[in-house]
Structures are given as structure tokens and as C-alpha cells.
Amino acid sequence: TKAADNEDVPFMETSPEAKAEAKDPWVMTLSGRIEKRFLFLTILAKGLLPFSIFRKELVFLPVTAKGDGLAIFNAGQLLADGNEHAARWIQETESIWNANRTNENMSIFERLNYNGLLSIQDINASTVVLYNTSGTNLTAAVIDKSTLLDHHLSSGFIVDHKTYYYYPHSIEEGDYLCAILNSGVVNERIKAYQPQGLYGPRDIHRRPFEVCPIPKYDPTDVIHGRLTGLGEACRSKMRTMSGKMAGSVGRLRTFA
């Protein structure tokens, strides 16, 4: 992404990295202006480190907060509300989708909100725990949105579909859960249940909670308090180190 002078309707371009990773017929570049209110931050699975994040991404989504969830707009609704730039993006992407989609029964909006996984998100939640849906090793981080949303173009945080998420009731509960999810105990316990891929165990999904009897957080439990303290200490240490780290995400996770 890149922005020009007008921050209310910045000029944006699709990611060169996404283009490099795409397969036909989705290898393309789109660009144009978009109203700032439809730009959000997300964290891809490859941006997750234990107790921290390595990178964050700026994305365009035709959504806005509605109660405890999100409302999704089509091009006509966007245009009727005066959002001509976002409407133009949606019109173009919908045309591309309709010309190339393999599932004839699924619209671009049904795919975007597959199984309702986008519209149920609470953009107003202050804290979120994320972990990767696939990969050899489990990696989890608790995100305090007040410190994450420092991008001048971002209107909020949206969870990517390749990460599982949980909204903890407090940062202490988030630290507790991350201390457990990042432990060698849980990581090793799920190995026997992960399908084998070309490079080792894959697919984590719900296995940490299906295989391991993780207790619900109790702030009065002494052991839970110790785990919370460990999680906070690791998060604090990673916060000071993550900006100085470089290399592939696999190497960074091992180092972390």
C-alpha cells in the first residue's frame, strides 16, 4: 500500500508481495483512491511471533461497525452513502471475481464473509489473542489495540482468516492464555493430532483446545497469576526485541 497527500482519500495500490504469491488468474495489480474509513490493520499468520508481532498490514474492506459486529456494503450502498472511491474498488474487484471465480454460487461478498467470520468480529474490542491456524509450531500473541493502531490511515483492526482469535476480558487473561499456548507442553501435545505435510506437522486449528484441558482464566488462582506474570514478562521482552529482529519468520520464531 502507499498513500498520497490527501489522507481522507489516500491513493492505494495492492501489495506487490500478494501479487508475487498469487496464482493465475489472480495475478494483477489494482490501484486508486479509497476513503480512509474503509482502511484497517490486520496481522497475517506470517506476521505472528511468540508473544509479539513481526509486521502488520493495511487492508481495504467495505465494512463498518454495527453493534457488536460488522456491516458489509456492496458498491451500490457505498455509492449511495457518498463513498465513490470505495464503490469503484468494489465494482472493479466484483467484475474480476465474477469473470474468474470457480464457485459459481458464491458472490465476492459471500466469499469475503465466508461462514460469517468477518461480520461477527467486534472491532471495538480493546484486546485480542491471535494464533496461527496452520504451521509446524503453535505461535500466539496478545494484541493491545491501543498500541497497535498507530497507523495514521487505520480505522480499526480486523482479524485475518488464517488466524484464530479470542477477545479476552482483560490483558491479564490474554497474557495467561498466551503463556499456555506458547508453551512447549501444548505445542508437543498437539503434534500427534496434526496432519503431516511435506515439511512436517501442519494444521493447528482448534487442536490446542481440543487436545489440552486449558482451564478458564481465574484471577484468584495463584497458578493462573504466575502464568499471567510469565506471559506479561515475555510480551514485554519481545516488545523491546521485535523491532531489532530480521530474517525469515521461521528463524524469528525459533529465536523468540
Short mmCIF file of N, CA and C in Angstrom, two decimals, residues 15 22 26 36 42 49 59 61 64 99 119 142 168 187 196 198 200 209 250:
data_model
loop_
_atom_site.label_atom_id
_atom_site.label_comp_id
_atom_site.label_asym_id
_atom_site.label_seq_id
_atom_site.Cartn_x
_atom_site.Cartn_y
_atom_site.Cartn_z
N SER A 15 -0.76 -5.01 -2.83
CA SER A 15 0.58 -5.38 -2.39
C SER A 15 1.37 -6.14 -3.46
N ALA A 22 0.45 -14.80 -5.67
CA ALA A 22 -0.82 -15.18 -6.29
C ALA A 22 -0.61 -16.17 -7.43
N TRP A 26 -5.34 -14.75 -10.70
CA TRP A 26 -5.41 -13.67 -9.73
C TRP A 26 -4.12 -12.84 -9.66
N LYS A 36 -10.62 6.77 3.70
CA LYS A 36 -9.83 6.30 4.84
C LYS A 36 -10.64 5.41 5.78
N THR A 42 -4.49 -5.40 9.83
CA THR A 42 -4.62 -6.81 10.15
C THR A 42 -3.22 -7.39 10.37
N LEU A 49 4.71 -13.65 15.95
CA LEU A 49 5.82 -14.23 16.71
C LEU A 49 5.28 -14.62 18.08
N VAL A 59 -5.29 -2.98 5.02
CA VAL A 59 -6.20 -3.60 4.06
C VAL A 59 -7.46 -2.75 3.86
N LEU A 61 -11.49 -2.88 3.30
CA LEU A 61 -12.68 -3.71 3.45
C LEU A 61 -13.91 -2.81 3.46
N THR A 64 -18.24 -1.51 8.20
CA THR A 64 -18.27 -0.54 9.28
C THR A 64 -18.86 -1.21 10.51
N ALA A 99 -15.73 -12.77 -13.31
CA ALA A 99 -15.15 -13.28 -14.56
C ALA A 99 -14.25 -14.49 -14.33
N SER A 119 -18.27 -10.70 9.59
CA SER A 119 -19.31 -9.85 10.18
C SER A 119 -19.46 -10.05 11.68
N VAL A 142 -0.85 -11.75 22.29
CA VAL A 142 -1.98 -10.91 22.71
C VAL A 142 -1.72 -9.50 22.21
N PRO A 168 -10.11 -11.55 24.99
CA PRO A 168 -10.05 -11.75 26.45
C PRO A 168 -10.75 -10.60 27.18
N ASN A 187 2.47 -27.25 22.61
CA ASN A 187 2.99 -27.45 21.26
C ASN A 187 3.31 -28.91 20.99
N GLN A 196 0.37 -34.64 8.71
CA GLN A 196 1.74 -34.48 8.24
C GLN A 196 1.75 -33.85 6.86
N LEU A 198 4.40 -31.78 3.80
CA LEU A 198 5.67 -32.02 3.14
C LEU A 198 6.85 -31.70 4.06
N GLY A 200 6.60 -31.43 7.55
CA GLY A 200 6.34 -31.77 8.94
C GLY A 200 4.88 -31.57 9.31
N PHE A 209 -7.19 -26.50 22.02
CA PHE A 209 -8.30 -26.54 22.97
C PHE A 209 -9.03 -27.88 22.95
N GLY A 250 10.22 -17.97 10.15
CA GLY A 250 10.57 -19.23 10.82
C GLY A 250 11.79 -19.05 11.72
#
